[in-house]
mmCIF file of C-alpha atoms and ligand atoms in Angstrom:
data_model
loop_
_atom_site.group_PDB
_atom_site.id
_atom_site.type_symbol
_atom_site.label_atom_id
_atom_site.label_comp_id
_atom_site.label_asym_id
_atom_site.label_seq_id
_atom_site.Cartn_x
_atom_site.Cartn_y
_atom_site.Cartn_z
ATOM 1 C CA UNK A 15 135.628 37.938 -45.979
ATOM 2 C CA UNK A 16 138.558 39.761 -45.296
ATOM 3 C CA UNK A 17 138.069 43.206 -46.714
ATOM 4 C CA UNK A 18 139.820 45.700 -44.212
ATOM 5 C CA UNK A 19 139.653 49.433 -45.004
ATOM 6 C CA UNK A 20 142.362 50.716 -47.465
ATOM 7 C CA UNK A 21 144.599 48.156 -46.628
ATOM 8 C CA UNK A 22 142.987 45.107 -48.028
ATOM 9 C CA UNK A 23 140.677 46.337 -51.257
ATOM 10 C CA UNK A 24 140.088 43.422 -53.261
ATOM 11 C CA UNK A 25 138.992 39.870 -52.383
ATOM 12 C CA UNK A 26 139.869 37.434 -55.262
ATOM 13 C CA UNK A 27 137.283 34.592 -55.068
ATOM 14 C CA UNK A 28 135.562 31.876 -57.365
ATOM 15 C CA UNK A 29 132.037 31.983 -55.597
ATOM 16 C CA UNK A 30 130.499 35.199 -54.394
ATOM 17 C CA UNK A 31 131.476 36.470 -51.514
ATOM 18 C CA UNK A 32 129.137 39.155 -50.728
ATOM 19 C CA UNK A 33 124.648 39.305 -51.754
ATOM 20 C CA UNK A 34 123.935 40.060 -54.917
ATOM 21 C CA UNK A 35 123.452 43.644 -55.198
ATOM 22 C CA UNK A 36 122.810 46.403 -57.532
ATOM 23 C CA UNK A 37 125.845 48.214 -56.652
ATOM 24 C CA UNK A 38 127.959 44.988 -57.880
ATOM 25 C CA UNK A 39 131.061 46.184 -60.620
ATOM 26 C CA UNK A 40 130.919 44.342 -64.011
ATOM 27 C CA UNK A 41 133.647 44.268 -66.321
ATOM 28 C CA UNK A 42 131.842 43.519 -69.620
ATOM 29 C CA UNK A 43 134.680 43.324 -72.570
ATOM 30 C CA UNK A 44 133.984 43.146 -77.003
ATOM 31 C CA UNK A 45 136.824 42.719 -78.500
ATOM 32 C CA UNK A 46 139.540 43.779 -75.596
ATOM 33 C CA UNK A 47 137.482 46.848 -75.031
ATOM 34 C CA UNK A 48 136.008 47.573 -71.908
ATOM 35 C CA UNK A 49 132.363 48.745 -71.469
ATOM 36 C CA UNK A 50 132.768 52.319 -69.505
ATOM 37 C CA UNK A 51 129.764 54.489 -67.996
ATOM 38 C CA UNK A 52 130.142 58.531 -69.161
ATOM 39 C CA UNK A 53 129.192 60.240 -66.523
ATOM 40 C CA UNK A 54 129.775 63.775 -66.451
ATOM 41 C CA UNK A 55 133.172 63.651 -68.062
ATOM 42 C CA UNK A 56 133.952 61.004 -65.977
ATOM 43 C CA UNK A 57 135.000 57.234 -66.974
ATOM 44 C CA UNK A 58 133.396 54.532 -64.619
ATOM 45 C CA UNK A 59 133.038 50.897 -64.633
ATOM 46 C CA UNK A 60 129.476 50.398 -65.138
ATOM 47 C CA UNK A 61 127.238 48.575 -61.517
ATOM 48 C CA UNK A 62 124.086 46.167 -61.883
ATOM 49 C CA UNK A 63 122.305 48.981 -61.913
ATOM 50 C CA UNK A 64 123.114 50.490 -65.315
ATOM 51 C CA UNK A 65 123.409 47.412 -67.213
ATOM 52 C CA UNK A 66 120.405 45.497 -66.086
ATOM 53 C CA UNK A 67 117.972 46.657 -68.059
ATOM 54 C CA UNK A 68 120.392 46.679 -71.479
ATOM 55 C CA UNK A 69 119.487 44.538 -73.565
ATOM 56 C CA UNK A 70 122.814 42.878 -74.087
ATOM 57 C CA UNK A 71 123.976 39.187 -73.965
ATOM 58 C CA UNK A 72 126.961 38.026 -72.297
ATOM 59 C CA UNK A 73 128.719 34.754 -72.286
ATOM 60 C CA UNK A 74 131.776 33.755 -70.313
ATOM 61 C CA UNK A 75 130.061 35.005 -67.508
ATOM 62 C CA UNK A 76 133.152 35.147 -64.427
ATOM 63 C CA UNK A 77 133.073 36.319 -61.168
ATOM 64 C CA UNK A 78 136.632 37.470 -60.095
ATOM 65 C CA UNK A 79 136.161 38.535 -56.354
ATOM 66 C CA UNK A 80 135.032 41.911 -54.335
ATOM 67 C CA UNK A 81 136.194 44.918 -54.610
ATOM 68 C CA UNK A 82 135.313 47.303 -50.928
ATOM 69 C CA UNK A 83 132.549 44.878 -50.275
ATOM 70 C CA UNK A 84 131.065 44.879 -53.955
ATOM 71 C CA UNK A 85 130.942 41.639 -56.231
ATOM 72 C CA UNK A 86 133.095 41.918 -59.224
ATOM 73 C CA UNK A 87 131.839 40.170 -62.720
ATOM 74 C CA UNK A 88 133.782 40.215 -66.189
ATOM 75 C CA UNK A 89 132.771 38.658 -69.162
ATOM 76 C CA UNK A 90 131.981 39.091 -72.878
ATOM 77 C CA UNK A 91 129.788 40.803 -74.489
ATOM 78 C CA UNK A 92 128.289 39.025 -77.915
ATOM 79 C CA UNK A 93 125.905 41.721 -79.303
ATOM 80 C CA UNK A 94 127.304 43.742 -82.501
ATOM 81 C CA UNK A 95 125.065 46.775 -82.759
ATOM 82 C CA UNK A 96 125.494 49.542 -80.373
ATOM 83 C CA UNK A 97 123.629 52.496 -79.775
ATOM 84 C CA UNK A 98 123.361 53.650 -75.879
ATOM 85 C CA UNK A 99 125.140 57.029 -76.077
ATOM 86 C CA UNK A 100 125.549 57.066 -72.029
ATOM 87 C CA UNK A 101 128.123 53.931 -72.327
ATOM 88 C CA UNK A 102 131.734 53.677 -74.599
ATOM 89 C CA UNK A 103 134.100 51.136 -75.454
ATOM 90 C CA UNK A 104 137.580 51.614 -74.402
ATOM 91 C CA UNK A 105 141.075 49.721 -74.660
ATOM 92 C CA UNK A 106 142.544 49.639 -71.519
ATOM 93 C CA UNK A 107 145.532 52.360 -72.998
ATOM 94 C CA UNK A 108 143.153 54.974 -73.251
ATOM 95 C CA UNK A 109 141.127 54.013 -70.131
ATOM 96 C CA UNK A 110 144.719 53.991 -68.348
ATOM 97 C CA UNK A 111 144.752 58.046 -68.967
ATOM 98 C CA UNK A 112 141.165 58.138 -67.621
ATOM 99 C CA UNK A 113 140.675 56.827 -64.745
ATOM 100 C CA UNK A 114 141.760 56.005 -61.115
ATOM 101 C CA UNK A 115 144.346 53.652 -59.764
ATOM 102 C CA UNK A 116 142.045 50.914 -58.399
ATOM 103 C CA UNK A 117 139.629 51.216 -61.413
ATOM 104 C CA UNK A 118 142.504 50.199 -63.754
ATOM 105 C CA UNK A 119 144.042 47.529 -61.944
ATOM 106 C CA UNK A 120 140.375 45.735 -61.405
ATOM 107 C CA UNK A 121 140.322 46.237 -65.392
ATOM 108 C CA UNK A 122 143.387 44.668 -66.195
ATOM 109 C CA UNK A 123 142.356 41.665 -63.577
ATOM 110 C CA UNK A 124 139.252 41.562 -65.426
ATOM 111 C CA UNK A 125 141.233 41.445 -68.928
ATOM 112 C CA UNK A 126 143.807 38.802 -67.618
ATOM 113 C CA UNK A 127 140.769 36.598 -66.162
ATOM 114 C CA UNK A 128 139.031 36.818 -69.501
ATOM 115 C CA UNK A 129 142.145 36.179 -71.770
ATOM 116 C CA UNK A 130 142.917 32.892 -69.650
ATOM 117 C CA UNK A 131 140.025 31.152 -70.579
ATOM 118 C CA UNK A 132 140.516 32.429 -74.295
ATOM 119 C CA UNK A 133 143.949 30.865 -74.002
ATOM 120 C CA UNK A 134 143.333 27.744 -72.693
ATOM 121 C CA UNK A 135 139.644 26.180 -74.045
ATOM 122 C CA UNK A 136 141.988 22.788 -75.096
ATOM 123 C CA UNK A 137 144.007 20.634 -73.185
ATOM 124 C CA UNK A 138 147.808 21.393 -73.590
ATOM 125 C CA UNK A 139 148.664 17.832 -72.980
ATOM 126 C CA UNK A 140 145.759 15.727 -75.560
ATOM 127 C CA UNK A 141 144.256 18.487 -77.040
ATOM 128 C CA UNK A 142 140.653 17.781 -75.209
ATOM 129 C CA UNK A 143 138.592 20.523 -74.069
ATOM 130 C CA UNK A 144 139.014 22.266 -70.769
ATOM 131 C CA UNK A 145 136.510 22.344 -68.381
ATOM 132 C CA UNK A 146 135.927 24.605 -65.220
ATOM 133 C CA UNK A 147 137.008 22.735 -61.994
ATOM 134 C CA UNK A 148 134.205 22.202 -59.785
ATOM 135 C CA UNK A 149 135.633 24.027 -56.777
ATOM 136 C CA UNK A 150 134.776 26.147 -54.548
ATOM 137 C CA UNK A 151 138.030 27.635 -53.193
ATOM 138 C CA UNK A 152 140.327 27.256 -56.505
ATOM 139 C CA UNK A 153 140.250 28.681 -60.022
ATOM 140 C CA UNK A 154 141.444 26.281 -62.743
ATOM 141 C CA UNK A 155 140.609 24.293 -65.726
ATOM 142 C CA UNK A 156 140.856 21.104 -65.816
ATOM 143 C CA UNK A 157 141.133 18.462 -68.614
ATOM 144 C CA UNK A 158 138.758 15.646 -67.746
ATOM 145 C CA UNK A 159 140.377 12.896 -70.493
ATOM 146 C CA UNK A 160 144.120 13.120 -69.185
ATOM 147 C CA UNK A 161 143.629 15.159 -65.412
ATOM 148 C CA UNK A 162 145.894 17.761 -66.787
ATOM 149 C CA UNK A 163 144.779 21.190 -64.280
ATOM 150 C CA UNK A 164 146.046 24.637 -65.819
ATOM 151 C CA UNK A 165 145.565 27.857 -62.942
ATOM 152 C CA UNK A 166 145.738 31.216 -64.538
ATOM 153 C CA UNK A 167 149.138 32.106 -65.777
ATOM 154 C CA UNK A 168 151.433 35.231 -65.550
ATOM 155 C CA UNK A 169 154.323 35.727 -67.464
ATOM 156 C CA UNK A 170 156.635 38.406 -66.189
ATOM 157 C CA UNK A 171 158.108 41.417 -67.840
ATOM 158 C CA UNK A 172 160.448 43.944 -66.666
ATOM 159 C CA UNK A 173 160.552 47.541 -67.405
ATOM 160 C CA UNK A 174 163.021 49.937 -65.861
ATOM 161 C CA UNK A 175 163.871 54.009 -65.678
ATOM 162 C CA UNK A 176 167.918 53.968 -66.075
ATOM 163 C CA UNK A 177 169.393 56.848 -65.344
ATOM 164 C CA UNK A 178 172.988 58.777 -65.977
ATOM 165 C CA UNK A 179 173.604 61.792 -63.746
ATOM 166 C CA UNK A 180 170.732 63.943 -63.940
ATOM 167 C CA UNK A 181 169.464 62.236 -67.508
ATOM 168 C CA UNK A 182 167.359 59.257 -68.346
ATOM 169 C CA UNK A 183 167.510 56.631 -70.775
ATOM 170 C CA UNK A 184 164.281 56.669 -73.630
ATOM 171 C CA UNK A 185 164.335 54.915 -76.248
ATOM 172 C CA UNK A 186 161.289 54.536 -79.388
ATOM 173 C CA UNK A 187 160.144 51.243 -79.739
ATOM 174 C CA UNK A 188 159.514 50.381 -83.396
ATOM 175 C CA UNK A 189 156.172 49.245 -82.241
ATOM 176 C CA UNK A 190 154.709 52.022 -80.315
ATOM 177 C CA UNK A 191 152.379 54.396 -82.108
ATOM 178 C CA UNK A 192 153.716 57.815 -83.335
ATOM 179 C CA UNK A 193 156.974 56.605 -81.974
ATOM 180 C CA UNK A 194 156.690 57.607 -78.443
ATOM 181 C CA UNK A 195 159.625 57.137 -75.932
ATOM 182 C CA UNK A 196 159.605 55.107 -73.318
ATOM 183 C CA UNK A 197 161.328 53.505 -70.956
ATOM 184 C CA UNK A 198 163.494 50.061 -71.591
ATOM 185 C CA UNK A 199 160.731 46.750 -71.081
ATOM 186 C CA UNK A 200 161.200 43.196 -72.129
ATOM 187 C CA UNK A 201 159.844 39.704 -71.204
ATOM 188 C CA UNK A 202 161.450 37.659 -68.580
ATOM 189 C CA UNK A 203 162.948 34.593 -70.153
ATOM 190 C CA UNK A 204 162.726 30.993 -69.061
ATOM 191 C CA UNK A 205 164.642 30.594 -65.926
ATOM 192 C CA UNK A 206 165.767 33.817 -66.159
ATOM 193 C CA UNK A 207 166.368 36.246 -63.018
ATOM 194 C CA UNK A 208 164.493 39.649 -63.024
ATOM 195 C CA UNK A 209 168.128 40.997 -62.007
ATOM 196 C CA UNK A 210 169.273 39.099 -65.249
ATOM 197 C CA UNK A 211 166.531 40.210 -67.433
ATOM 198 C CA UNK A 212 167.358 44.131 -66.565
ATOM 199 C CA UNK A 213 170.920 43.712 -67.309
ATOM 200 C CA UNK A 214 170.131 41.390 -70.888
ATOM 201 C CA UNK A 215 167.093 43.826 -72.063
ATOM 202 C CA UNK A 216 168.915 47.062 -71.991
ATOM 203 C CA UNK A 217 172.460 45.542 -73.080
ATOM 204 C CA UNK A 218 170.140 43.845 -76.168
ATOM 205 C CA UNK A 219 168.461 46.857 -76.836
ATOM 206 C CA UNK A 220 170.254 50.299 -76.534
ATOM 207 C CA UNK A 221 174.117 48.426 -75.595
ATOM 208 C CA UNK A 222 174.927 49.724 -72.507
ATOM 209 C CA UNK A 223 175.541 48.459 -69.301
ATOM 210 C CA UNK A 224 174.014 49.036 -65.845
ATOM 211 C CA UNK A 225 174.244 49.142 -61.841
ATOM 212 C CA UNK A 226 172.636 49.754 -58.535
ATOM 213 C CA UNK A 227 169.508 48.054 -59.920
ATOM 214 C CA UNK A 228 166.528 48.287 -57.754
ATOM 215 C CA UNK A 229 163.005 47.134 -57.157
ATOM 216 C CA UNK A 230 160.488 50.150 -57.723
ATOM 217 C CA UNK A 231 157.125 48.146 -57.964
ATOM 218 C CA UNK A 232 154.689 46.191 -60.260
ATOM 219 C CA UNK A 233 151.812 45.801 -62.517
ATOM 220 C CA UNK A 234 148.955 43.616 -63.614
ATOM 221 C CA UNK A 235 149.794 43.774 -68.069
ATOM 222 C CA UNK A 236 147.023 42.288 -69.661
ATOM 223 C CA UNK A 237 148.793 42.122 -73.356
ATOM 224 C CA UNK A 238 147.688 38.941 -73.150
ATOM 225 C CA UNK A 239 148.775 37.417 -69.201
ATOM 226 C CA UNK A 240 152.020 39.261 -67.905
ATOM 227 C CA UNK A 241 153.216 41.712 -64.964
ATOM 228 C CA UNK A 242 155.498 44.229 -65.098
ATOM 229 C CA UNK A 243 157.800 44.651 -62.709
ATOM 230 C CA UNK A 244 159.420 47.688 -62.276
ATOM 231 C CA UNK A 245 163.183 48.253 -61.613
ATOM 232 C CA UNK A 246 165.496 51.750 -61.171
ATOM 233 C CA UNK A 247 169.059 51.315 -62.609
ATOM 234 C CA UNK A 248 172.281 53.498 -63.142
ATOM 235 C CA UNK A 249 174.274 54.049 -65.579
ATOM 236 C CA UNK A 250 177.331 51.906 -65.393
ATOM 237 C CA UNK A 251 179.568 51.526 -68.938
ATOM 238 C CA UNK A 252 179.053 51.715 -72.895
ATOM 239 C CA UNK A 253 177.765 53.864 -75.379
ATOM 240 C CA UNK A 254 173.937 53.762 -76.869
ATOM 241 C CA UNK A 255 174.015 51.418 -79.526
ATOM 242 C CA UNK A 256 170.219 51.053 -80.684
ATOM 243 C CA UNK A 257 169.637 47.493 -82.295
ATOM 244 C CA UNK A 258 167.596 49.074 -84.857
ATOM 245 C CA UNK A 259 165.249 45.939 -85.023
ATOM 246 C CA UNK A 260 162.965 46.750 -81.983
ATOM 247 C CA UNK A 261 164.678 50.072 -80.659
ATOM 248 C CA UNK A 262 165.280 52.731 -83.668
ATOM 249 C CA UNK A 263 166.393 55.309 -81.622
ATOM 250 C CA UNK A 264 167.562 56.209 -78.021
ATOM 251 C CA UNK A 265 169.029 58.977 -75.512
ATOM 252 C CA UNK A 266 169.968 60.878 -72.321
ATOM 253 C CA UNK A 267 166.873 63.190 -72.015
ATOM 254 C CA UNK A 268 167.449 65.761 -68.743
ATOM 255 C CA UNK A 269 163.721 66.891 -66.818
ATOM 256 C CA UNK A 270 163.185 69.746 -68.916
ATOM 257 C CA UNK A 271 163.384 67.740 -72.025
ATOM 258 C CA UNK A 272 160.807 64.917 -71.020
ATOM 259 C CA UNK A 273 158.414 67.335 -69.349
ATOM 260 C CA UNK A 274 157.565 68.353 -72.690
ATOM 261 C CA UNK A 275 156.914 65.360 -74.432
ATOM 262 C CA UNK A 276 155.318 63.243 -71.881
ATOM 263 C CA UNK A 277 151.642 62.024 -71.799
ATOM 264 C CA UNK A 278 150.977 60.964 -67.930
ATOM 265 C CA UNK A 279 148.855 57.279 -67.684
ATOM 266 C CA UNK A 280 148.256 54.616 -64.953
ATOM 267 C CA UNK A 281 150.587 52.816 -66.832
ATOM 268 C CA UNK A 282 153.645 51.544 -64.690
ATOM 269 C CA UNK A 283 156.584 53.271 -67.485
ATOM 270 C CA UNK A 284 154.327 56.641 -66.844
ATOM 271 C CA UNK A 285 155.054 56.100 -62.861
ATOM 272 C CA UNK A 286 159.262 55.587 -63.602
ATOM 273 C CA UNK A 287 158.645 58.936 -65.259
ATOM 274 C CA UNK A 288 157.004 60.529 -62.706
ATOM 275 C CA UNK A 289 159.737 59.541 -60.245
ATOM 276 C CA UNK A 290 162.702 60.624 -61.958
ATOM 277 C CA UNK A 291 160.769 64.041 -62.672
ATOM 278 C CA UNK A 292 160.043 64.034 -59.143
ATOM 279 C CA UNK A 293 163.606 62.866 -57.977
ATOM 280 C CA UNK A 294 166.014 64.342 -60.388
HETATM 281 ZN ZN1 ZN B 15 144.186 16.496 -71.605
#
């Protein structure tokens, strides 16, 4: 155990690491959603205490690790019908508008532990099915025909707040409901540097090119298994020249401008926001 005050929160772990307790976090997901507690406005992750006498059934059953001391659970929840008014259902968008920093990033763990073992219930090699490896110190599956062992996954993305004197680059994804801006993101391809990735994404998607690029930080995405990691850029050469196939429009928008049109999250983009509001 190796918990240590704000400086080492969570304890990733196969086998509990702490007594069973009624003060233990689960992480019970239907469909992607996450089972939250409403409590007096507030969005919490729901303890022992609140679920164990719900009359609920959950499968895939996981413990993750401890969280300040407390076991961590995720898993599934199979019932249909729903009718406790005290508890709601919520993607992990809207919960990332909600609720604290550590809350979200134990949700998204949760999430990515979950969508592992969606992804990978057959062998990738024969096609067999995947079993749990019996051991007490490592997570993986493991095929017990051809030996092939698969350890949860992350596939990186990079997202990054590129900026042109005292204006930053947002662009609207084709995706993204009601056509929000956002800051430049796109996966990391095979063998690909993140330095390279920064450079490729925005040249791909809005045609110009950039400098000075620099680490800012990362985040657990659980859309299904990546991170994002977070870069700062300048502007360096080109004109914006959208692609129009995943980018449909983009700009130089000064403080003033995004201040009014920007919804603050947990989300990672939201924090490049933040810091050229802060900064610029
Ligand atoms: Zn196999």
């Amino acid at each position: 155990m190796i918990y240590v005050d704000d400086y080492i929160l969570f304890e990733p772990s196969v086998k509990p690491l702490y007594k069973k307790s009624n003060k233990d976090y689960w992480f019970l997901f239907k469909d992607n959603k996450l089972l939250t507690l409403k409590n007096e406005n507030q969005v919490q992750i729901p303890r022992w205490e609140h679920i164990d006498d719900l009359n609920i059934s959950i499968y895939n059953i996981q413990y993750m690790g401890a969280f300040c001391g407390y076991n961590c659970y995720c898993g599934e929840i199979v019932d249909d019908i729903w009718d406790e008014e005290n508890f709601a259902f919520l993607d992990l968008k809207t919960l990332s508008k909600t609720v604290d920093e550590n809350t979200y990033t134990l949700s998204s763990k949760a999430n990515l532990l979950l969508n592992w073992l969606k992804l990978n219930q057959y062998c990738g090699v024969c096609g067999s099915k995947m079993h749990k490896k019996d051991s007490s110190s490592e997570r993986a599956l493991v095929c017990f025909k051809c030996g092939n062992t698969t350890w949860p996954r992350t596939s990186p993305a990079i997202i990054v707040a590129v900026t042109k004197g005292d204006k930053l680059l947002l662009a609207q994804n084709r995706q993204f409901p009601n056509r929000l801006y956002s800051v430049i993101a796109g996966f990391v391809e095979y063998g690909e540097t993140f330095e390279e990735c920064v450079k490729r994404e925005v040249y791909e998607e809005v045609g110009i090119k950039v400098k000075n690029i620099k680490y800012f930080g990362s985040q657990p995405w659980p859309y299904p298994n990546s991170i994002m990691i977070a870069f700062t850029a300048e502007y360096l050469d080109g004109e914006i020249n959208v692609d129009g196939e995943e980018i449909v429009h983009a700009d130089w928008f000064s403080k003033e401008e995004i201040l009014g049109m920007y919804n603050k999250s947990r989300s990672i983009g939201s924090k490049l926001i933040e810091w050229f509001i802060e900064n610029y």
